[in-house]
mmCIF file of C-alpha atoms and ligand atoms in Angstrom:
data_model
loop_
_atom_site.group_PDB
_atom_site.id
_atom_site.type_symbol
_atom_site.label_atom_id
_atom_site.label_comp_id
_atom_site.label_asym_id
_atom_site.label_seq_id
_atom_site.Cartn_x
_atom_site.Cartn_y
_atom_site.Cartn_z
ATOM 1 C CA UNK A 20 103.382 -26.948 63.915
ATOM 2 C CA UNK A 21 105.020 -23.674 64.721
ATOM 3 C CA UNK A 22 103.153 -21.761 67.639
ATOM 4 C CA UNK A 23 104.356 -18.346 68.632
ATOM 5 C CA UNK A 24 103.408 -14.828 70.107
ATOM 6 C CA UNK A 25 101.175 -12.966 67.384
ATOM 7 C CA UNK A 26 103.197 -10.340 65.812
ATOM 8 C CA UNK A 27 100.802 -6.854 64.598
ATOM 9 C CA UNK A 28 101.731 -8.503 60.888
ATOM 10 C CA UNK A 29 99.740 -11.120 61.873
ATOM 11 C CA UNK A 30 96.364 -9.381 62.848
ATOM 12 C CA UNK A 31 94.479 -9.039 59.309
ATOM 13 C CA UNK A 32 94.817 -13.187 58.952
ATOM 14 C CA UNK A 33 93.721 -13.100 62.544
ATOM 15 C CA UNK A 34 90.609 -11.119 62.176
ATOM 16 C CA UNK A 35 89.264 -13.154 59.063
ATOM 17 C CA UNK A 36 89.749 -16.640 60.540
ATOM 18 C CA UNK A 37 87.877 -15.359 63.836
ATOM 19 C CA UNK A 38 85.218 -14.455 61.344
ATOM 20 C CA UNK A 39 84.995 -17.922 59.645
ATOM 21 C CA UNK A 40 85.187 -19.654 63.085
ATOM 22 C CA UNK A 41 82.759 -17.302 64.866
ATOM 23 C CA UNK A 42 80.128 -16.318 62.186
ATOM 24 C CA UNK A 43 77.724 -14.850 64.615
ATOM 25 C CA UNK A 44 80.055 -13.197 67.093
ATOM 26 C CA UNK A 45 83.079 -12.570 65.926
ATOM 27 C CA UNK A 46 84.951 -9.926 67.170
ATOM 28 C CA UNK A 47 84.899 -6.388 65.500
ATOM 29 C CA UNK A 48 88.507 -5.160 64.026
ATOM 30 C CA UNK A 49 88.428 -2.672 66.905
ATOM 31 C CA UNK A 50 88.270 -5.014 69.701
ATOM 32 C CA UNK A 51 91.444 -7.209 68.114
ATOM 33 C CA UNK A 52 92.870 -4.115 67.502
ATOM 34 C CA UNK A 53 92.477 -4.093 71.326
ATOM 35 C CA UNK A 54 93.475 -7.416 72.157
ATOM 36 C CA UNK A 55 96.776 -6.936 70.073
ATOM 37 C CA UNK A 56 97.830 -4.216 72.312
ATOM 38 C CA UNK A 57 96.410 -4.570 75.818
ATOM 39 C CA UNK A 58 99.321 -4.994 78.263
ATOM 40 C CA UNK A 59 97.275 -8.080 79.541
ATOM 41 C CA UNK A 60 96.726 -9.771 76.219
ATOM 42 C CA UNK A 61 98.296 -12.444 74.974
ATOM 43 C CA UNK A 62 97.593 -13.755 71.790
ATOM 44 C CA UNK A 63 99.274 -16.922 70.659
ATOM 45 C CA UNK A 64 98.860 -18.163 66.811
ATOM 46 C CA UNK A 65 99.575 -21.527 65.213
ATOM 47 C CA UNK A 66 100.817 -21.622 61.711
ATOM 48 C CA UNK A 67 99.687 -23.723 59.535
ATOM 49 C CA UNK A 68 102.060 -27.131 58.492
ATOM 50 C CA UNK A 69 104.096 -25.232 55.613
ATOM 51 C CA UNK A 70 103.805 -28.593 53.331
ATOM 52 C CA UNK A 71 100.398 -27.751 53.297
ATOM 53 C CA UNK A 72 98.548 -26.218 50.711
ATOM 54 C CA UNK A 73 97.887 -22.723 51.715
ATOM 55 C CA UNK A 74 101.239 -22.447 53.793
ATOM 56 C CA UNK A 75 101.739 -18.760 55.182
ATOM 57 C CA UNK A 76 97.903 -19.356 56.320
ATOM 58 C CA UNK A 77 97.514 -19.601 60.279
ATOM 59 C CA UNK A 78 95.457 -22.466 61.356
ATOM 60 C CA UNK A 79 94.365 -21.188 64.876
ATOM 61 C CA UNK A 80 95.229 -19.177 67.704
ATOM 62 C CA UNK A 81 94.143 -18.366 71.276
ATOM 63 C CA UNK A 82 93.923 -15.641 73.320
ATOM 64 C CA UNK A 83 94.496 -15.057 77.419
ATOM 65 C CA UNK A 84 93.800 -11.947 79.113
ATOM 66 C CA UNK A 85 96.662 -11.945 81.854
ATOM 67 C CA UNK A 86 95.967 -10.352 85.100
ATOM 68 C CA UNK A 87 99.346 -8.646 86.762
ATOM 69 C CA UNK A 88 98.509 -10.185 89.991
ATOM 70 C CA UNK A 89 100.050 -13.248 90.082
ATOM 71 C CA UNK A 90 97.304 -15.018 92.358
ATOM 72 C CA UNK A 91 94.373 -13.820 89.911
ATOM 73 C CA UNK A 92 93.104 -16.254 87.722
ATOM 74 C CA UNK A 93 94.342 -16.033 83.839
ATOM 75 C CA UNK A 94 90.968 -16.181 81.581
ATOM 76 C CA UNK A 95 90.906 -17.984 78.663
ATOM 77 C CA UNK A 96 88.698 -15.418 76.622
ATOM 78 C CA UNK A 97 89.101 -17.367 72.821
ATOM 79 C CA UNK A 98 90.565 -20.312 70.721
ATOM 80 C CA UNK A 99 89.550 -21.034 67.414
ATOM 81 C CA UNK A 100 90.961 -23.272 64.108
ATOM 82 C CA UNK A 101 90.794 -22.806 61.101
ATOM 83 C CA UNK A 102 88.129 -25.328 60.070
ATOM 84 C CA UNK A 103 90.534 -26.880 57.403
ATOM 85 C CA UNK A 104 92.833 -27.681 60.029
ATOM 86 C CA UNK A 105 90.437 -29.454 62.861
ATOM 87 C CA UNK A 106 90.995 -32.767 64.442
ATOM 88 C CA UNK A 107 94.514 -32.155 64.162
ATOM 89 C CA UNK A 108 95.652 -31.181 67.476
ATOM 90 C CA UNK A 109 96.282 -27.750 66.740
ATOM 91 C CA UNK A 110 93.408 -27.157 68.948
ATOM 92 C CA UNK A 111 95.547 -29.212 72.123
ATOM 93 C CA UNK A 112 98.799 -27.982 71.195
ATOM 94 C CA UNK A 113 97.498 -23.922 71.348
ATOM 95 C CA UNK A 114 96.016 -24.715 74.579
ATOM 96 C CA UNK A 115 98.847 -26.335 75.757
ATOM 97 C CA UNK A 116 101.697 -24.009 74.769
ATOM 98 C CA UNK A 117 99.237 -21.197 76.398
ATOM 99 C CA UNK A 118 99.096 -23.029 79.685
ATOM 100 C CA UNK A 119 103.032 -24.116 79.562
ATOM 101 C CA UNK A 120 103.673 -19.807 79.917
ATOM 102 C CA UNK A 121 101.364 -19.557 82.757
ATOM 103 C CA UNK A 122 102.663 -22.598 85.353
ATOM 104 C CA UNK A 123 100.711 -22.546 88.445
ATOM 105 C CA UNK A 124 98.157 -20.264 87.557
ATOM 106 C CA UNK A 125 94.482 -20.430 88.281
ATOM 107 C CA UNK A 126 92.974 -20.653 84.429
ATOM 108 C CA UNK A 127 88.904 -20.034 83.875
ATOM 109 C CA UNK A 128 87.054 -20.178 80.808
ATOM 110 C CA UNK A 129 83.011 -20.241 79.815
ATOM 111 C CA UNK A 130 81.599 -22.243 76.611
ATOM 112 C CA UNK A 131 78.269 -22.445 75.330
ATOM 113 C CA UNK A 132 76.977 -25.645 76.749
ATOM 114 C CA UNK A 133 76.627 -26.930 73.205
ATOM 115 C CA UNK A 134 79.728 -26.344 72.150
ATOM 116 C CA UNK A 135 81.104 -30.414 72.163
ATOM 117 C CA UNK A 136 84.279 -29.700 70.185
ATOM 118 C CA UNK A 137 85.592 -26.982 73.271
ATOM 119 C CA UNK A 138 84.134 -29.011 76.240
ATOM 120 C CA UNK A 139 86.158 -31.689 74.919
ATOM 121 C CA UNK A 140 89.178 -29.751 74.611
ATOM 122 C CA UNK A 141 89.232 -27.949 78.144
ATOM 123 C CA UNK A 142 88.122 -31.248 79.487
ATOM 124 C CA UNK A 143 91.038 -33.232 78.149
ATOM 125 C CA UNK A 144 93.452 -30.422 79.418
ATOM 126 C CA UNK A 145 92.886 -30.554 82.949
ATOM 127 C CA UNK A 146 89.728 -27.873 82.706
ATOM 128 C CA UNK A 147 86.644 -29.052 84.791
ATOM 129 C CA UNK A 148 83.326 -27.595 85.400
ATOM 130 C CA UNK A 149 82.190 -25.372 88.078
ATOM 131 C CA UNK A 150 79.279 -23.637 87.184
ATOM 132 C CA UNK A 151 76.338 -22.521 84.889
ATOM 133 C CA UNK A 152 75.200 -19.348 84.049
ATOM 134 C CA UNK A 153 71.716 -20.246 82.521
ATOM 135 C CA UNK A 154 70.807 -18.187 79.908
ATOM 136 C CA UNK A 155 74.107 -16.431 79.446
ATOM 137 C CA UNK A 156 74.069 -16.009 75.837
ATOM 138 C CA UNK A 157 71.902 -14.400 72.737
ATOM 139 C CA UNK A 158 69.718 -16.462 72.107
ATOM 140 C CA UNK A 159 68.662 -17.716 75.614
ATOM 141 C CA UNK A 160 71.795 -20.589 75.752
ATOM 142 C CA UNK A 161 73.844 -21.889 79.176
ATOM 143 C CA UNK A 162 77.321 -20.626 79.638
ATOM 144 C CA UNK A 163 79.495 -23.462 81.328
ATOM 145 C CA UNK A 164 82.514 -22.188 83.455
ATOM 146 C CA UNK A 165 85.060 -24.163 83.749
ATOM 147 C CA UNK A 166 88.757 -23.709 85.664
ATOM 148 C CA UNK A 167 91.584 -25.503 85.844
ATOM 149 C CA UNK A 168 92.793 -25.193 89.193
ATOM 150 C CA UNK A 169 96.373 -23.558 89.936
ATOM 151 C CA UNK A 170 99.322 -25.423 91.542
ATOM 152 C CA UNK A 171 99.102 -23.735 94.395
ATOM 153 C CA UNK A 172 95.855 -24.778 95.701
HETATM 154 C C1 COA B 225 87.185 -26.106 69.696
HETATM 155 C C2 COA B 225 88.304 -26.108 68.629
HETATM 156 C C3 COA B 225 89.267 -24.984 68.921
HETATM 157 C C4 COA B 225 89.053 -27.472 68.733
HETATM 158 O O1 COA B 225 90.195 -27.403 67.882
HETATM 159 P P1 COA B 225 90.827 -28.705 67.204
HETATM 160 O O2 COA B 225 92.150 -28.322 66.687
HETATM 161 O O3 COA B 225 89.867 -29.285 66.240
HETATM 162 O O4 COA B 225 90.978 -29.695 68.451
HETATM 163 P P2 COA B 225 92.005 -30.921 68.556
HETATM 164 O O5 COA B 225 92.145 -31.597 67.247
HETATM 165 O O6 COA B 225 93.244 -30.452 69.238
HETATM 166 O O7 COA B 225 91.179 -31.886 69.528
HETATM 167 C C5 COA B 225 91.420 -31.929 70.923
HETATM 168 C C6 COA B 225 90.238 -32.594 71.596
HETATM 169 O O8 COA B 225 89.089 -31.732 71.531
HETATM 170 C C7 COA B 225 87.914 -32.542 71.396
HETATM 171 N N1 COA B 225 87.260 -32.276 70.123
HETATM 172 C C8 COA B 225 87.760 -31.515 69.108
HETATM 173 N N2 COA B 225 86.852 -31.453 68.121
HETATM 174 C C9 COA B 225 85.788 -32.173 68.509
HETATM 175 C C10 COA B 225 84.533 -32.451 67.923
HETATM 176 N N3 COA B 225 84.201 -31.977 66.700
HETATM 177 N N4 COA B 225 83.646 -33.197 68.625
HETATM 178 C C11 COA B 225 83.947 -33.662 69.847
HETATM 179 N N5 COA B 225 85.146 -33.427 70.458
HETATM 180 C C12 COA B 225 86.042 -32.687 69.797
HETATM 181 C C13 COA B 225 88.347 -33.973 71.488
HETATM 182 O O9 COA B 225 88.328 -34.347 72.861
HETATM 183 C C14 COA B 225 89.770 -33.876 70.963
HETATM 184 O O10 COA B 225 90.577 -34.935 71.379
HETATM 185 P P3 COA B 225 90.684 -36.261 70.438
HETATM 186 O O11 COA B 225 90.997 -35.787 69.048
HETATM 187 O O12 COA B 225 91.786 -37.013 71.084
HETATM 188 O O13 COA B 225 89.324 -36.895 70.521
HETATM 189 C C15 COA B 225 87.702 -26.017 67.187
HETATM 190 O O14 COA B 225 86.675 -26.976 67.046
HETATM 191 C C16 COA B 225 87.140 -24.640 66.854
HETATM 192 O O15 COA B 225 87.862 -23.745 66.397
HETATM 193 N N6 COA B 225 85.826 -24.436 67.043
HETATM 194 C C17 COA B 225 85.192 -23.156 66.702
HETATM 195 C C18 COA B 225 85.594 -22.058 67.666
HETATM 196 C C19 COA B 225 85.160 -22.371 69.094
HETATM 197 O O16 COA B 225 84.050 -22.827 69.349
HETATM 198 N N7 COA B 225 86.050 -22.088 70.066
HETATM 199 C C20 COA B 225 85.806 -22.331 71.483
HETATM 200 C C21 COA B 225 85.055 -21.256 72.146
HETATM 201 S S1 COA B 225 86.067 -19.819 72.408
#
C-alpha cells in the first residue's frame, strides 16, 4: 500500500471516489479544486494494492487543513475508502501516515455520531471525544468532536 502526497493528476479519481463514499455531501469539483491548491491543504491518497484488480484505482485518501501556526490545531476535515477496499487498513494506515507528518500537533476532527466505522478509526488512533454539537448536521444529527491531544500538552 503506497500512500503519497496527491499530485493535480490525481484529482478527477479523487472527486469520483468522494462521490461514491459521500453520496449526500460530497464535495463539489470546485471546492477540491480548492483543497488541491490551498497552501494549507494537504491531501494524502492511498493507491490501491497493484495485484489487485482495478490497479491504477486509488482506494482512499484524507485530507488536513494545516494551520501555519505551529501551536494551532491541524483539522482533520475528510477520509474516505473506496468501499471495495474497506476493512483493510487502508483506513489506519492514511490516518497514520497523516499524523506521522504532523508530530506533536494538536489534531481535531467532528463525525456524525452514527458514523461507527470513523469513531472506530479516530478512536483506535489516539482520537478521543470532547464534545457534541447537537444537531450539527442536515437532517437534525449530533456532530462528535474529537482531538487527539498534541505532545506538548
Ligand atoms: C471510516 C473509513 C474511512 C474506515 O476505513 P477502513 O479502511 O475501512 O478502516 P480500517 O480497515 O483501517 O479499520 C480501522 C478501524 O476502524 C474501525 N472500523 C472500520 N470500519 C468499521 C465498521 N464498518 N464498523 C465498525 N468499526 C469499523 C475499526 O475499529 C477498525 O479496526 P479493526 O479492523 O482492527 O476492527 C471508511 O469506512 C469510509 O470510507 N467510510 C465512508 C466515509 C466516511 O464516513 N469518512 C469519515 C468521515 S470524514
Amino acid at each position: 500500500m503506497n500512500i503519497r502526497p496527491a499530485e493535480p493528476s490525481d484529482r478527477p479519481a479523487v472527486v469520483k471516489l468522494d462521490a461514491a463514499c459521500f453520496p449526500k455531501d460530497a464535495w463539489s469539483e470546485r471546492s477540491w479544486a480548492d483543497e488541491f491548491t490551498r497552501p494549507d491543504r494537504q491531501v494524502l491518497v492511498a493507491d490501491a494494492p497493484t495485484a489487485a484488480e482495478g490497479a491504477g484505482r486509488l482506494a482512499g485518501f484524507v485530507v488536513l487543513l494545516v494551520p501555519p501556526g505551529a501551536d494551532d490545531p491541524v483539522d482533520l476535515l475528510r477520509i474516505a475508502v473506496d468501499p471495495a477496499d474497506r476493512r483493510t487498513g487502508v483506513g489506519r494506515r492514511l490516518l497514520a501516515t497523516a499524523l506521522e507528518r504532523h508530530p506533536g500537533r494538536t489534531v481535531l476532527l467532528e463525525v456524525a455520531a452514527s458514523n461507527e466505522a470513523a469513531i472506530g478509526l479516530y478512536a483506535g488512533s489516539g482520537f478521543t471525544d470532547i464534545s457534541r454539537r447537537r444537531g450539527y448536521y442536515a437532517g437534525g444529527e449530533d456532530a462528535v468532536i474529537m482531538r487527539r491531544a498534541g505532545e506538548t500538552e
